[in-house]
Short mmCIF file of C-alpha atoms in Angstrom, two decimals:
data_model
loop_
_atom_site.label_atom_id
_atom_site.label_comp_id
_atom_site.label_asym_id
_atom_site.label_seq_id
_atom_site.Cartn_x
_atom_site.Cartn_y
_atom_site.Cartn_z
CA MET A 1 123.48 126.94 56.83
CA LYS A 2 126.54 125.21 55.42
CA LYS A 3 124.67 123.94 52.29
CA TYR A 4 123.44 127.62 51.79
CA ILE A 5 126.87 128.87 52.01
CA LEU A 6 128.39 126.31 49.58
CA THR A 7 125.56 126.85 47.20
CA SER A 8 125.98 130.59 47.28
CA THR A 9 129.79 130.25 46.90
CA LEU A 10 129.36 127.89 43.85
CA ALA A 11 126.81 130.32 42.30
CA ALA A 12 129.19 133.18 42.75
CA LEU A 13 132.14 131.26 41.19
CA LEU A 14 130.11 130.25 38.25
CA THR A 15 128.75 133.70 37.70
CA LEU A 16 132.34 135.15 37.73
CA GLY A 17 133.80 132.23 35.67
CA GLY A 18 131.16 132.73 33.14
CA LEU A 19 131.99 136.55 32.92
CA SER A 20 135.72 135.79 32.21
CA VAL A 21 134.81 133.46 29.27
CA PRO A 22 135.46 135.34 25.91
CA ALA A 23 132.26 135.54 23.80
CA LEU A 24 132.44 133.77 20.56
CA ALA A 25 131.13 134.83 17.28
CA GLY A 26 129.43 131.96 15.39
CA PRO A 27 128.71 131.47 11.82
CA GLU A 28 125.39 132.92 12.05
CA ASP A 29 127.18 136.15 12.43
CA VAL A 30 129.15 135.77 9.24
CA VAL A 31 127.51 136.81 5.87
CA VAL A 32 129.25 135.96 2.68
CA GLU A 33 127.95 138.22 -0.20
CA ASN A 34 128.88 138.22 -4.05
CA ALA A 35 130.89 135.09 -4.12
CA TRP A 36 132.36 134.30 -7.70
CA SER A 37 135.26 132.79 -9.39
CA ARG A 38 136.65 132.57 -12.99
CA ALA A 39 136.95 129.50 -15.22
CA SER A 40 140.37 128.01 -15.37
CA ILE A 41 142.32 126.58 -18.26
CA GLY A 42 142.87 123.01 -17.31
CA MET A 43 144.38 122.35 -13.91
CA ASN A 44 148.14 123.46 -13.84
CA ARG A 45 147.47 126.93 -12.80
CA PRO A 46 145.74 127.93 -9.60
CA GLY A 47 142.13 129.36 -9.49
CA ALA A 48 140.77 132.18 -7.47
CA ALA A 49 137.59 133.00 -5.76
CA TYR A 50 136.19 136.32 -4.44
CA MET A 51 133.57 137.51 -2.20
CA THR A 52 132.68 140.18 0.49
CA ILE A 53 132.78 138.62 4.18
CA ARG A 54 130.70 140.64 6.64
CA ASN A 55 130.57 140.22 10.39
CA THR A 56 127.14 140.91 11.57
CA GLY A 57 127.68 140.11 15.13
CA ASP A 58 128.92 142.18 18.09
CA GLU A 59 132.28 140.19 18.68
CA PRO A 60 135.35 140.05 16.23
CA VAL A 61 135.65 137.19 14.07
CA THR A 62 139.13 135.65 12.89
CA LEU A 63 139.16 133.84 9.46
CA ILE A 64 142.04 131.36 9.93
CA GLY A 65 141.76 129.18 6.54
CA LEU A 66 139.77 127.61 3.83
CA THR A 67 138.81 124.19 2.69
CA THR A 68 137.32 122.94 -0.67
CA PRO A 69 137.17 119.51 -2.34
CA LEU A 70 138.20 121.57 -5.50
CA ALA A 71 141.70 122.30 -4.40
CA MET A 72 144.14 120.62 -2.19
CA MET A 73 145.90 124.12 -1.09
CA PRO A 74 143.39 126.83 -0.59
CA GLU A 75 144.58 129.79 0.97
CA ILE A 76 143.89 133.62 1.50
CA HIS A 77 146.54 135.47 -0.47
CA GLU A 78 147.33 139.05 -0.87
CA THR A 79 148.61 140.85 -3.81
CA LYS A 80 151.11 143.83 -3.17
CA THR A 81 152.71 146.07 -5.63
CA ASN A 82 156.11 147.32 -4.81
CA ALA A 83 157.35 150.95 -5.77
CA GLU A 84 158.79 149.52 -9.13
CA GLY A 85 155.39 148.22 -9.87
CA VAL A 86 156.17 144.79 -9.48
CA SER A 87 153.18 142.63 -8.05
CA SER A 88 153.51 139.62 -5.85
CA MET A 89 151.21 137.20 -4.07
CA THR A 90 151.89 136.24 -0.42
CA PRO A 91 149.76 134.15 2.08
CA ALA A 92 147.85 136.77 4.07
CA GLY A 93 147.73 134.79 7.29
CA GLU A 94 144.72 135.43 9.89
CA ILE A 95 142.24 137.95 8.90
CA ALA A 96 140.47 139.74 11.67
CA ILE A 97 136.87 140.99 10.97
CA ALA A 98 135.63 143.61 13.66
CA PRO A 99 132.01 143.74 14.40
CA GLY A 100 129.88 145.50 11.74
CA GLU A 101 132.84 145.57 9.27
CA SER A 102 133.53 143.41 6.17
CA VAL A 103 136.40 142.37 4.27
CA ALA A 104 136.48 142.17 0.35
CA LEU A 105 138.34 139.25 -1.38
CA GLU A 106 138.85 140.69 -4.72
CA SER A 107 141.14 140.75 -7.70
CA GLY A 108 144.24 142.57 -7.13
CA GLY A 109 143.88 142.56 -3.21
CA LEU A 110 143.08 139.70 -0.75
CA HIS A 111 141.63 136.65 -2.40
CA ALA A 112 141.09 133.06 -2.28
CA MET A 113 143.94 131.24 -3.84
CA LEU A 114 142.96 127.70 -4.97
CA MET A 115 146.21 125.72 -5.53
CA ARG A 116 146.52 122.18 -6.59
CA LEU A 117 143.09 122.17 -8.34
CA GLN A 118 141.70 118.56 -8.39
CA GLU A 119 139.45 119.34 -11.48
CA PRO A 120 139.03 122.05 -14.12
CA MET A 121 137.04 125.09 -13.08
CA THR A 122 134.14 125.02 -15.66
CA GLU A 123 132.04 127.98 -16.51
CA GLY A 124 128.65 127.27 -15.38
CA ASP A 125 129.63 124.95 -12.35
CA THR A 126 129.72 125.84 -8.68
CA PHE A 127 131.87 124.36 -5.82
CA PRO A 128 131.68 124.53 -2.01
CA LEU A 129 134.25 126.69 -0.33
CA THR A 130 134.29 126.58 3.59
CA LEU A 131 135.63 129.47 5.74
CA LEU A 132 137.27 128.40 8.89
CA PHE A 133 137.27 130.81 11.97
CA ASP A 134 139.53 130.65 15.01
CA ASP A 135 136.57 129.83 17.39
CA GLY A 136 135.91 126.41 15.52
CA GLY A 137 133.01 127.93 13.34
CA GLU A 138 132.82 127.34 9.66
CA VAL A 139 130.62 128.89 6.92
CA THR A 140 130.27 127.14 3.68
CA VAL A 141 129.21 129.09 0.57
CA GLU A 142 128.57 127.80 -3.20
CA VAL A 143 130.70 129.53 -5.36
CA PRO A 144 129.78 130.01 -9.09
CA ILE A 145 132.20 129.70 -11.70
CA LEU A 146 131.88 132.57 -14.29
CA GLY A 147 133.62 132.86 -17.73
CA ILE A 148 137.37 133.15 -18.07
CA ALA A 149 137.32 136.93 -18.66
CA ALA A 150 134.78 137.70 -15.98
CA ARG A 151 135.54 140.76 -13.78
CA GLY A 152 132.92 140.43 -11.06
CA PRO A 153 129.93 138.69 -9.94
CA ASP A 154 127.68 140.46 -12.37
CA ASP A 155 129.51 139.22 -15.52
#
């Protein structure tokens, strides 16, 4: 009888404990589409990468950072324009993506800023860019480098 009560109690605790654990969205829930970047002139100026990040899962995902061997300081930046028409870029911080929603990293808005390039971004090449999420998940995408005047992934 004592064994049965302990087993039942343990099962109940594990069940309740399992219900209180937050569900984590994994990399299989994140789809990256239309990734692209522009060729750079040398390595003195930062590069940028653009894409759409879609959450196909049932739980929110939060993008917390980037990594790539191409740049020592990859960050998500946001371009903002004030009332006088002056634009500036600042780090965007964490980006939450709700279930079924997407975030566009595009010129003039949120974008992946690739600072301290380790080599020039050459048209026709690709580079790996890894998106880091708050649950420890990672998604790596191969980003094609288009011409210096490219305006989108179809150029």
